[in-house]
Amino acid sequence: MECKDSSKTCNFLSDLEYQTGFGNHFSSEAIGGALPQGQNSPLICPLGLYAEQISGTSFTSPRKLNQRSWLYRIKPSVTHEPFRPRIPRHEKLVSEFNQSNSSATPTQLRWKPVEIPETPTDFVDGLYTICGAGSSYLRHGFAIHIYTANKSMENSAFCNADGDFLIVPQKGKLWITTECGRLEVCPGEIVILPQGFRFAVDLPDGPSRGYIAEIFGTHLQLPDLGPIGANGLAAPRDFLVPVAWYEDGSRPGYTIVQKYGGELFTAKQDFSPFNVVAWHGNYVPYKYDLSKFCPYNTVLMDHSDPSINTVLTAPTDKPGVALLDFVIFPPRWLVAEHTFRPPYYHRNCMSEFMGLIYGGYEAKADGFHPGGASLHSCMTPHGPDTKTYEATIALGNEAGPHRIADTMAFMFESCLIPRVCPWALESPFMDHDYYQCWIGLKSHFSGLSANEDNRDLQNGKPIER
């Protein structure tokens, strides 16, 4: 469908169409017959369009890993003025983490929800890095960002040359226009915008806030299910891909903002980058509704590892080790018998960044709010706060089945050790009293043998001495 008014962003339809599937080879055309038949780059494309390939992997990657798409557009994306450093510079974006721009700390960190700015701020200006590891230049690593915005992008598009964006909106709906079409993304959904795609973000509901994981050098995929079998967790058919949609006409002064090596550059052109009339391939933006996730859980005893809640994973060359996992903690039943049901106290060789989209989190009775975040780095101990622990053991073995409802927490987990940016450590939203949530944990040690100690239990509850 063509945009009738090329001078402004077109209204999104309330019922956008999507294609379904994960990792499929898709094809879509906004005008019938726009896709070439039998070849990718004919001498003259249908409708006088230009053929342009976008590659997400090297040309010689194994077929099962190779990602690329062919776009058929009114004008090619190369038609722009030279890139120049964006002025003023964006000082809070990082894509190469070292001692000069970030710090290492094993301390448990937590942030309160960041306030939406009062001054006009779009998605690009409201984006800043919290922590990360590795380097986009070396094509290995990740970065975690927060975004806060209160205005739509105007006559401009953003392109991330450093890596893929996994965006987790927490507040406010996003209308995202991409070269493959349009996506509506609400809190409770996620969207993946692959490296190199140009996109624009509009805010139909006003102010928006959310989290972003950026991945350098690889792409997200569905985790293997192993002994779970053929079904469960995130189903491929629930991932949604846009259909072709284009803008035509003159757009004087249109700005492409490109993130390259963590720095922003701009280039001017006189047309919209969303002029793709047809496309086909498997390198595409896509979204997923987290409520579609089919969780698995313990049905007899003990608390399962959080890996059973993995939605997407970016693997490393080492089997079973992730550059980054995206894990969720959705509504579900707890039924384990004679078991401490919240997450166990833990030290992990992986590093864990957590966020909360809505509701509360089962292991933190107080202080962890929607829009907030926490970071527990490699081998830093963490687990339920004092209030959660005491409330759990007070129930004893008579707790019965319990449904965790009205919540959606998530975790970005990585094998790399993150360094934290100075503005995150100095943030007014840093919770400097986070450590206090564990200080109240007291000894319940009885000094008796196991058999004697069992005699001092009534209905699974310890007798006060």
CSV table of C-alpha atoms in Angstrom, one decimal:
chain,number,residue,atom,x,y,z
A,1,MET,CA,0.0,0.0,0.0
A,2,GLU,CA,1.4,3.4,-1.0
A,3,CYS,CA,1.6,6.3,1.5
A,4,LYS,CA,-0.8,8.9,0.2
A,5,ASP,CA,0.9,11.8,2.0
A,6,SER,CA,4.6,11.5,1.8
A,7,SER,CA,5.2,14.7,3.8
A,8,LYS,CA,4.3,13.0,7.1
A,9,THR,CA,4.2,9.6,8.7
A,10,CYS,CA,1.2,7.6,7.6
A,11,ASN,CA,-1.2,6.3,10.3
A,12,PHE,CA,-0.8,2.6,11.1
A,13,LEU,CA,-3.7,0.4,10.5
A,14,SER,CA,-5.3,-1.1,13.6
A,15,ASP,CA,-5.0,-4.6,12.1
A,16,LEU,CA,-1.6,-4.7,10.4
A,17,GLU,CA,-1.0,-7.9,8.3
A,18,TYR,CA,2.0,-10.1,9.1
A,19,GLN,CA,3.7,-13.2,7.8
A,20,THR,CA,4.3,-15.9,10.3
A,21,GLY,CA,7.3,-18.2,11.1
A,22,PHE,CA,10.9,-18.0,12.5
A,23,GLY,CA,13.8,-18.3,10.1
A,24,ASN,CA,11.6,-18.8,7.1
A,25,HIS,CA,12.3,-17.6,3.6
A,26,PHE,CA,9.6,-15.0,3.1
A,27,SER,CA,8.4,-13.0,0.1
A,28,SER,CA,6.1,-10.0,-0.1
A,29,GLU,CA,5.1,-7.5,-2.6
A,30,ALA,CA,3.0,-4.3,-2.1
A,31,ILE,CA,2.1,-4.3,-5.8
A,32,GLY,CA,1.4,-7.6,-7.6
A,33,GLY,CA,4.2,-8.6,-10.0
A,34,ALA,CA,6.8,-6.4,-8.4
A,35,LEU,CA,9.0,-9.5,-7.5
A,36,PRO,CA,11.2,-10.8,-10.3
A,37,GLN,CA,10.6,-14.4,-11.2
A,38,GLY,CA,13.4,-17.0,-11.7
A,39,GLN,CA,16.3,-14.7,-10.7
A,40,ASN,CA,17.2,-12.1,-8.1
A,41,SER,CA,18.8,-9.4,-10.3
A,42,PRO,CA,17.4,-9.1,-13.8
A,43,LEU,CA,18.7,-6.5,-16.2
A,44,ILE,CA,15.6,-4.5,-15.7
A,45,CYS,CA,13.4,-5.3,-12.6
A,46,PRO,CA,9.6,-5.3,-12.8
A,47,LEU,CA,8.1,-1.8,-12.5
A,48,GLY,CA,11.5,-0.2,-13.1
A,49,LEU,CA,12.6,-1.0,-9.5
A,50,TYR,CA,16.2,-1.4,-8.3
A,51,ALA,CA,17.4,-4.7,-6.9
A,52,GLU,CA,19.4,-4.4,-3.7
A,53,GLN,CA,20.7,-7.2,-1.4
A,54,ILE,CA,21.2,-6.9,2.4
A,55,SER,CA,23.4,-9.6,3.9
A,56,GLY,CA,23.3,-10.4,7.6
A,57,THR,CA,26.0,-13.1,7.3
A,58,SER,CA,29.1,-13.6,5.1
A,59,PHE,CA,28.4,-14.8,1.6
A,60,THR,CA,30.1,-18.1,2.4
A,61,SER,CA,28.3,-18.9,5.7
A,62,PRO,CA,26.9,-22.5,5.7
A,63,ARG,CA,23.4,-22.6,4.1
A,64,LYS,CA,21.6,-23.3,7.4
A,65,LEU,CA,23.2,-20.1,8.9
A,66,ASN,CA,23.2,-17.8,5.8
A,67,GLN,CA,20.9,-14.8,6.1
A,68,ARG,CA,20.2,-12.4,3.3
A,69,SER,CA,17.2,-10.6,1.7
A,70,TRP,CA,16.6,-9.0,-1.7
A,71,LEU,CA,14.8,-5.6,-1.7
A,72,TYR,CA,13.2,-4.1,-4.8
A,73,ARG,CA,13.1,-0.4,-4.3
A,74,ILE,CA,12.2,2.8,-6.1
A,75,LYS,CA,15.7,4.3,-5.5
A,76,PRO,CA,18.7,2.4,-4.0
A,77,SER,CA,19.8,3.2,-0.5
A,78,VAL,CA,23.2,4.3,-1.8
A,79,THR,CA,21.6,7.6,-3.1
A,80,HIS,CA,22.6,9.9,-0.3
A,81,GLU,CA,25.2,12.6,0.6
A,82,PRO,CA,28.4,11.6,2.5
A,83,PHE,CA,28.1,10.6,6.1
A,84,ARG,CA,29.3,13.1,8.7
A,85,PRO,CA,29.6,12.9,12.5
A,86,ARG,CA,26.3,13.8,14.1
A,87,ILE,CA,26.5,17.1,16.0
A,88,PRO,CA,26.0,17.3,18.9
A,89,ARG,CA,27.6,14.0,19.6
A,90,HIS,CA,25.7,11.3,21.5
A,91,GLU,CA,28.0,10.8,24.5
A,92,LYS,CA,26.2,7.8,26.1
A,93,LEU,CA,26.4,5.1,23.4
A,94,VAL,CA,29.2,2.5,23.7
A,95,SER,CA,30.1,-0.4,21.4
A,96,GLU,CA,33.6,-1.1,22.5
A,97,PHE,CA,34.0,-1.7,26.3
A,98,ASN,CA,37.3,-1.1,28.0
A,99,GLN,CA,38.9,0.7,31.0
A,100,SER,CA,38.6,4.1,29.3
A,101,ASN,CA,34.8,4.2,29.0
A,102,SER,CA,33.4,1.7,31.6
A,103,SER,CA,34.1,0.0,34.9
A,104,ALA,CA,34.2,-3.5,36.2
A,105,THR,CA,32.4,-4.2,39.5
A,106,PRO,CA,31.3,-7.4,41.1
A,107,THR,CA,28.7,-5.6,43.3
A,108,GLN,CA,25.1,-6.4,42.8
A,109,LEU,CA,23.5,-3.4,41.1
A,110,ARG,CA,19.9,-2.2,40.8
A,111,TRP,CA,18.3,0.8,39.2
A,112,LYS,CA,14.9,2.4,39.8
A,113,PRO,CA,12.7,3.1,36.8
A,114,VAL,CA,14.2,5.9,34.7
A,115,GLU,CA,11.9,9.0,34.3
A,116,ILE,CA,10.8,10.0,30.9
A,117,PRO,CA,12.5,13.3,29.9
A,118,GLU,CA,10.5,16.5,29.8
A,119,THR,CA,12.4,18.0,26.8
A,120,PRO,CA,11.4,16.6,23.4
A,121,THR,CA,13.4,13.4,22.9
A,122,ASP,CA,13.0,10.8,20.2
A,123,PHE,CA,14.1,7.2,20.2
A,124,VAL,CA,17.7,8.0,19.0
A,125,ASP,CA,18.3,10.8,21.5
A,126,GLY,CA,16.7,8.8,24.3
A,127,LEU,CA,19.0,5.8,23.8
A,128,TYR,CA,21.9,5.2,26.2
A,129,THR,CA,24.1,2.3,27.2
A,130,ILE,CA,24.1,0.7,30.7
A,131,CYS,CA,26.7,-2.0,30.3
A,132,GLY,CA,28.3,-4.5,27.9
A,133,ALA,CA,31.3,-6.5,26.9
A,134,GLY,CA,33.4,-7.0,23.8
A,135,SER,CA,33.5,-4.9,20.7
A,136,SER,CA,31.4,-4.3,17.6
A,137,TYR,CA,34.7,-3.8,15.7
A,138,LEU,CA,35.8,-7.3,16.6
A,139,ARG,CA,32.3,-8.7,15.9
A,140,HIS,CA,31.9,-10.3,19.3
A,141,GLY,CA,30.1,-9.0,22.3
A,142,PHE,CA,26.9,-7.3,23.4
A,143,ALA,CA,25.6,-4.0,24.9
A,144,ILE,CA,22.5,-3.4,27.0
A,145,HIS,CA,20.7,-0.1,26.6
A,146,ILE,CA,17.7,1.8,28.0
A,147,TYR,CA,15.6,4.1,25.9
A,148,THR,CA,13.2,6.8,27.0
A,149,ALA,CA,11.3,8.9,24.4
A,150,ASN,CA,8.4,11.3,24.3
A,151,LYS,CA,8.3,12.2,20.6
A,152,SER,CA,8.3,10.4,17.3
A,153,MET,CA,11.2,10.5,14.9
A,154,GLU,CA,10.7,13.2,12.3
A,155,ASN,CA,11.9,13.0,8.7
A,156,SER,CA,14.6,10.6,9.8
A,157,ALA,CA,15.5,6.9,10.1
A,158,PHE,CA,18.0,5.1,12.2
A,159,CYS,CA,20.4,2.3,11.1
A,160,ASN,CA,22.5,0.3,13.4
A,161,ALA,CA,25.6,-1.0,11.6
A,162,ASP,CA,27.0,-2.4,14.9
A,163,GLY,CA,24.6,-5.3,15.6
A,164,ASP,CA,21.1,-6.5,16.1
A,165,PHE,CA,18.6,-4.8,18.4
A,166,LEU,CA,16.3,-6.8,20.6
A,167,ILE,CA,13.9,-4.2,21.9
A,168,VAL,CA,11.7,-4.8,25.0
A,169,PRO,CA,9.1,-2.0,25.4
A,170,GLN,CA,8.0,-1.5,29.0
A,171,LYS,CA,5.9,1.6,28.6
A,172,GLY,CA,4.1,2.9,25.5
A,173,LYS,CA,3.4,1.3,22.2
A,174,LEU,CA,5.9,1.6,19.3
A,175,TRP,CA,5.0,2.0,15.6
A,176,ILE,CA,8.2,0.9,13.8
A,177,THR,CA,8.5,1.4,10.1
A,178,THR,CA,11.2,-0.7,8.4
A,179,GLU,CA,12.4,-1.4,4.9
A,180,CYS,CA,10.4,-4.6,4.9
A,181,GLY,CA,7.2,-3.0,6.2
A,182,ARG,CA,5.5,-1.9,9.5
A,183,LEU,CA,5.3,-3.4,12.9
A,184,GLU,CA,3.2,-2.4,15.9
A,185,VAL,CA,4.9,-3.4,19.2
A,186,CYS,CA,3.3,-3.1,22.6
A,187,PRO,CA,4.6,-3.7,26.1
A,188,GLY,CA,4.5,-7.5,26.5
A,189,GLU,CA,5.9,-7.9,23.0
A,190,ILE,CA,9.5,-7.8,21.7
A,191,VAL,CA,10.9,-6.8,18.3
A,192,ILE,CA,14.2,-7.7,16.7
A,193,LEU,CA,15.7,-5.2,14.2
A,194,PRO,CA,18.6,-6.9,12.5
A,195,GLN,CA,21.9,-5.1,11.9
A,196,GLY,CA,21.9,-2.8,8.9
A,197,PHE,CA,18.1,-2.3,8.5
A,198,ARG,CA,16.8,1.3,8.5
A,199,PHE,CA,13.8,2.0,10.7
A,200,ALA,CA,11.8,4.8,12.2
A,201,VAL,CA,10.0,4.8,15.6
A,202,ASP,CA,6.7,6.6,16.2
A,203,LEU,CA,5.0,6.9,19.6
A,204,PRO,CA,1.2,6.7,19.1
A,205,ASP,CA,0.6,6.5,22.9
A,206,GLY,CA,3.0,9.3,23.9
A,207,PRO,CA,6.0,8.7,26.2
A,208,SER,CA,7.7,5.3,25.9
A,209,ARG,CA,10.4,3.5,27.8
A,210,GLY,CA,12.1,0.1,27.4
A,211,TYR,CA,15.2,-2.1,27.3
A,212,ILE,CA,17.4,-3.1,24.4
A,213,ALA,CA,20.0,-5.9,24.0
A,214,GLU,CA,22.4,-5.3,21.2
A,215,ILE,CA,24.4,-8.3,19.8
A,216,PHE,CA,27.6,-8.0,17.9
A,217,GLY,CA,28.7,-10.6,15.3
A,218,THR,CA,25.9,-13.1,15.4
A,219,HIS,CA,22.1,-13.4,15.4
A,220,LEU,CA,19.4,-14.7,17.6
A,221,GLN,CA,17.9,-18.1,17.1
A,222,LEU,CA,15.4,-20.4,18.8
A,223,PRO,CA,17.0,-22.6,21.5
A,224,ASP,CA,17.3,-26.3,21.0
A,225,LEU,CA,14.6,-28.1,23.0
A,226,GLY,CA,16.6,-31.3,23.9
A,227,PRO,CA,14.7,-33.7,26.2
A,228,ILE,CA,11.7,-31.4,26.1
A,229,GLY,CA,11.0,-32.7,22.7
A,230,ALA,CA,9.4,-31.2,19.6
A,231,ASN,CA,7.1,-28.6,21.2
A,232,GLY,CA,7.2,-25.9,23.9
A,233,LEU,CA,8.8,-22.6,24.8
A,234,ALA,CA,8.5,-20.1,21.9
A,235,ALA,CA,6.8,-21.7,18.8
A,236,PRO,CA,8.1,-20.7,15.4
A,237,ARG,CA,4.7,-19.9,14.1
A,238,ASP,CA,4.1,-17.2,16.7
A,239,PHE,CA,6.9,-14.9,15.3
A,240,LEU,CA,5.5,-12.2,13.0
A,241,VAL,CA,7.2,-10.6,10.0
A,242,PRO,CA,5.9,-7.5,8.2
A,243,VAL,CA,4.5,-7.4,4.7
A,244,ALA,CA,5.8,-5.0,2.1
A,245,TRP,CA,4.7,-1.4,2.3
A,246,TYR,CA,6.3,1.6,0.7
A,247,GLU,CA,6.5,5.4,0.6
A,248,ASP,CA,7.0,7.3,-2.6
A,249,GLY,CA,7.6,10.9,-3.4
A,250,SER,CA,10.0,13.7,-2.5
A,251,ARG,CA,11.3,14.0,1.1
A,252,PRO,CA,13.7,16.9,1.0
A,253,GLY,CA,16.3,16.8,3.9
A,254,TYR,CA,15.5,13.3,5.0
A,255,THR,CA,18.2,12.2,7.4
A,256,ILE,CA,19.7,8.8,7.9
A,257,VAL,CA,21.3,8.4,11.3
A,258,GLN,CA,23.8,5.5,11.3
A,259,LYS,CA,25.3,4.0,14.5
A,260,TYR,CA,28.8,2.8,13.6
A,261,GLY,CA,31.3,1.8,16.2
A,262,GLY,CA,29.1,3.3,18.9
A,263,GLU,CA,29.2,6.7,17.2
A,264,LEU,CA,26.4,8.4,15.3
A,265,PHE,CA,26.8,9.7,11.7
A,266,THR,CA,24.2,11.4,9.5
A,267,ALA,CA,23.6,11.6,5.8
A,268,LYS,CA,21.0,13.6,3.9
A,269,GLN,CA,18.8,12.3,1.0
A,270,ASP,CA,15.7,13.5,-0.8
A,271,PHE,CA,13.5,10.4,-0.4
A,272,SER,CA,12.2,8.0,2.2
A,273,PRO,CA,14.3,4.9,2.8
A,274,PHE,CA,11.0,3.0,3.1
A,275,ASN,CA,10.6,2.8,-0.6
A,276,VAL,CA,10.8,-1.0,-0.9
A,277,VAL,CA,7.9,-2.2,-3.1
A,278,ALA,CA,8.7,-5.9,-2.8
A,279,TRP,CA,11.3,-8.1,-1.1
A,280,HIS,CA,12.1,-11.8,-0.4
A,281,GLY,CA,14.6,-13.5,1.9
A,282,ASN,CA,15.2,-14.7,5.5
A,283,TYR,CA,17.0,-11.6,6.9
A,284,VAL,CA,14.1,-9.6,8.2
A,285,PRO,CA,12.7,-7.7,11.2
A,286,TYR,CA,10.3,-9.6,13.4
A,287,LYS,CA,8.3,-9.5,16.6
A,288,TYR,CA,6.9,-11.9,19.2
A,289,ASP,CA,4.2,-11.7,21.8
A,290,LEU,CA,5.6,-13.0,25.1
A,291,SER,CA,2.1,-14.2,26.2
A,292,LYS,CA,2.4,-16.9,23.5
A,293,PHE,CA,5.4,-18.5,25.4
A,294,CYS,CA,4.7,-22.0,26.6
A,295,PRO,CA,6.7,-22.4,29.9
A,296,TYR,CA,7.9,-25.7,31.4
A,297,ASN,CA,8.3,-26.1,35.1
A,298,THR,CA,8.9,-28.5,38.0
A,299,VAL,CA,6.0,-30.9,38.7
A,300,LEU,CA,7.5,-32.7,41.7
A,301,MET,CA,10.5,-31.1,43.5
A,302,ASP,CA,13.2,-28.5,43.3
A,303,HIS,CA,13.4,-25.3,41.3
A,304,SER,CA,14.4,-25.6,37.6
A,305,ASP,CA,17.3,-23.6,36.1
A,306,PRO,CA,16.1,-20.4,34.4
A,307,SER,CA,17.4,-21.7,31.0
A,308,ILE,CA,14.0,-23.5,30.6
A,309,ASN,CA,12.5,-20.1,30.0
A,310,THR,CA,14.8,-19.1,27.1
A,311,VAL,CA,12.9,-17.4,24.3
A,312,LEU,CA,15.8,-16.6,22.0
A,313,THR,CA,19.6,-17.3,22.1
A,314,ALA,CA,22.6,-15.9,20.4
A,315,PRO,CA,25.1,-18.8,20.5
A,316,THR,CA,28.9,-18.8,20.7
A,317,ASP,CA,31.1,-21.4,19.0
A,318,LYS,CA,31.2,-23.3,22.3
A,319,PRO,CA,28.2,-25.7,22.5
A,320,GLY,CA,25.7,-24.7,25.1
A,321,VAL,CA,27.3,-21.3,25.9
A,322,ALA,CA,25.4,-18.2,24.8
A,323,LEU,CA,26.8,-14.8,23.9
A,324,LEU,CA,23.3,-13.7,25.0
A,325,ASP,CA,20.1,-15.5,26.1
A,326,PHE,CA,16.8,-13.7,26.3
A,327,VAL,CA,14.9,-15.4,29.2
A,328,ILE,CA,11.4,-14.5,30.5
A,329,PHE,CA,9.6,-15.3,33.8
A,330,PRO,CA,5.9,-15.3,32.7
A,331,PRO,CA,2.7,-16.2,34.6
A,332,ARG,CA,2.8,-19.9,35.5
A,333,TRP,CA,1.9,-22.4,38.2
A,334,LEU,CA,4.2,-23.4,41.1
A,335,VAL,CA,3.5,-26.9,42.4
A,336,ALA,CA,6.8,-28.4,43.5
A,337,GLU,CA,6.5,-30.3,46.8
A,338,HIS,CA,8.7,-29.8,49.8
A,339,THR,CA,10.6,-27.2,47.8
A,340,PHE,CA,11.8,-23.7,48.2
A,341,ARG,CA,9.9,-22.4,45.2
A,342,PRO,CA,11.4,-19.0,44.4
A,343,PRO,CA,14.8,-18.9,42.6
A,344,TYR,CA,17.5,-20.5,44.7
A,345,TYR,CA,20.6,-18.5,46.0
A,346,HIS,CA,23.1,-18.7,43.3
A,347,ARG,CA,26.5,-17.8,41.9
A,348,ASN,CA,26.8,-18.1,38.1
A,349,CYS,CA,29.6,-18.1,35.6
A,350,MET,CA,27.1,-16.2,33.4
A,351,SER,CA,26.2,-12.5,34.0
A,352,GLU,CA,22.5,-11.6,34.4
A,353,PHE,CA,20.8,-8.3,33.6
A,354,MET,CA,17.1,-8.3,34.7
A,355,GLY,CA,14.2,-6.0,33.8
A,356,LEU,CA,10.5,-6.0,34.8
A,357,ILE,CA,7.9,-5.2,32.2
A,358,TYR,CA,4.8,-5.3,34.5
A,359,GLY,CA,3.7,-6.7,37.8
A,360,GLY,CA,6.1,-7.9,40.5
A,361,TYR,CA,9.0,-10.4,40.5
A,362,GLU,CA,8.7,-13.5,42.6
A,363,ALA,CA,12.1,-13.2,44.2
A,364,LYS,CA,12.0,-9.5,45.2
A,365,ALA,CA,9.1,-8.5,47.3
A,366,ASP,CA,10.2,-4.9,47.5
A,367,GLY,CA,12.2,-2.4,45.5
A,368,PHE,CA,12.1,-4.0,42.0
A,369,HIS,CA,9.6,-2.0,40.0
A,370,PRO,CA,8.4,-2.1,36.3
A,371,GLY,CA,10.9,-0.2,34.3
A,372,GLY,CA,13.7,-0.9,36.8
A,373,ALA,CA,16.7,-3.1,36.3
A,374,SER,CA,19.4,-5.1,38.1
A,375,LEU,CA,22.8,-6.6,37.2
A,376,HIS,CA,24.3,-9.6,38.9
A,377,SER,CA,27.7,-10.2,37.2
A,378,CYS,CA,29.8,-13.3,36.9
A,379,MET,CA,30.1,-15.2,40.2
A,380,THR,CA,28.3,-12.5,42.2
A,381,PRO,CA,25.9,-14.1,44.7
A,382,HIS,CA,22.2,-13.2,44.4
A,383,GLY,CA,18.8,-14.6,45.2
A,384,PRO,CA,15.5,-13.9,47.0
A,385,ASP,CA,15.4,-10.9,49.4
A,386,THR,CA,14.8,-11.4,53.1
A,387,LYS,CA,11.0,-10.7,52.9
A,388,THR,CA,10.5,-13.3,50.2
A,389,TYR,CA,12.6,-15.9,52.0
A,390,GLU,CA,10.8,-15.6,55.3
A,391,ALA,CA,7.4,-15.5,53.7
A,392,THR,CA,8.2,-18.6,51.7
A,393,ILE,CA,9.4,-20.8,54.6
A,394,ALA,CA,6.6,-19.6,56.8
A,395,LEU,CA,4.2,-21.4,54.5
A,396,GLY,CA,5.9,-24.7,55.1
A,397,ASN,CA,4.8,-27.7,53.1
A,398,GLU,CA,1.1,-26.7,53.2
A,399,ALA,CA,1.5,-24.0,50.5
A,400,GLY,CA,-0.3,-26.0,47.9
A,401,PRO,CA,-0.3,-25.1,44.2
A,402,HIS,CA,0.2,-21.4,43.6
A,403,ARG,CA,-0.2,-19.4,40.3
A,404,ILE,CA,2.1,-16.5,39.7
A,405,ALA,CA,-0.1,-14.1,37.8
A,406,ASP,CA,0.1,-10.6,36.3
A,407,THR,CA,3.8,-10.4,35.9
A,408,MET,CA,6.4,-10.4,33.1
A,409,ALA,CA,10.1,-10.2,34.1
A,410,PHE,CA,13.0,-11.0,31.8
A,411,MET,CA,16.7,-11.6,31.8
A,412,PHE,CA,19.5,-10.9,29.4
A,413,GLU,CA,22.2,-13.5,30.3
A,414,SER,CA,25.7,-13.6,28.8
A,415,CYS,CA,28.9,-15.7,29.1
A,416,LEU,CA,30.8,-12.4,28.9
A,417,ILE,CA,31.6,-10.2,31.9
A,418,PRO,CA,29.9,-6.8,31.5
A,419,ARG,CA,31.6,-3.5,32.2
A,420,VAL,CA,29.3,-0.7,33.4
A,421,CYS,CA,29.1,2.8,31.9
A,422,PRO,CA,29.9,5.7,34.3
A,423,TRP,CA,26.6,7.4,33.8
A,424,ALA,CA,24.8,4.2,34.9
A,425,LEU,CA,26.9,4.0,38.0
A,426,GLU,CA,26.4,7.7,38.8
A,427,SER,CA,22.7,7.7,37.8
A,428,PRO,CA,20.3,9.3,40.2
A,429,PHE,CA,18.1,6.2,39.7
A,430,MET,CA,20.8,3.9,41.1
A,431,ASP,CA,19.5,2.0,44.2
A,432,HIS,CA,22.4,2.4,46.6
A,433,ASP,CA,20.5,0.4,49.2
A,434,TYR,CA,20.0,-2.6,47.1
A,435,TYR,CA,22.4,-4.7,49.3
A,436,GLN,CA,20.1,-4.1,52.2
A,437,CYS,CA,17.5,-6.5,50.9
A,438,TRP,CA,19.7,-9.4,51.9
A,439,ILE,CA,21.2,-8.0,55.1
A,440,GLY,CA,18.2,-9.2,57.2
A,441,LEU,CA,18.7,-12.8,56.3
A,442,LYS,CA,19.4,-14.6,59.6
A,443,SER,CA,20.7,-18.0,60.6
A,444,HIS,CA,18.1,-20.8,61.0
A,445,PHE,CA,20.8,-23.2,61.9
A,446,SER,CA,19.7,-25.5,64.8
A,447,GLY,CA,22.9,-27.4,65.5
A,448,LEU,CA,21.0,-30.7,65.6
A,449,SER,CA,21.5,-33.7,63.5
A,450,ALA,CA,19.2,-34.2,60.5
A,451,ASN,CA,17.1,-36.8,62.3
A,452,GLU,CA,16.7,-34.6,65.5
A,453,ASP,CA,16.0,-31.6,63.4
A,454,ASN,CA,13.2,-33.4,61.5
A,455,ARG,CA,11.5,-34.2,64.8
A,456,ASP,CA,11.3,-30.5,65.5
A,457,LEU,CA,9.2,-29.8,62.5
A,458,GLN,CA,5.4,-29.4,62.7
A,459,ASN,CA,3.6,-29.5,59.4
A,460,GLY,CA,6.9,-28.7,57.7
A,461,LYS,CA,7.4,-25.5,59.7
A,462,PRO,CA,10.3,-25.0,62.1
A,463,ILE,CA,9.4,-24.7,65.8
A,464,GLU,CA,10.6,-21.5,67.3
A,465,ARG,CA,13.2,-22.0,70.0
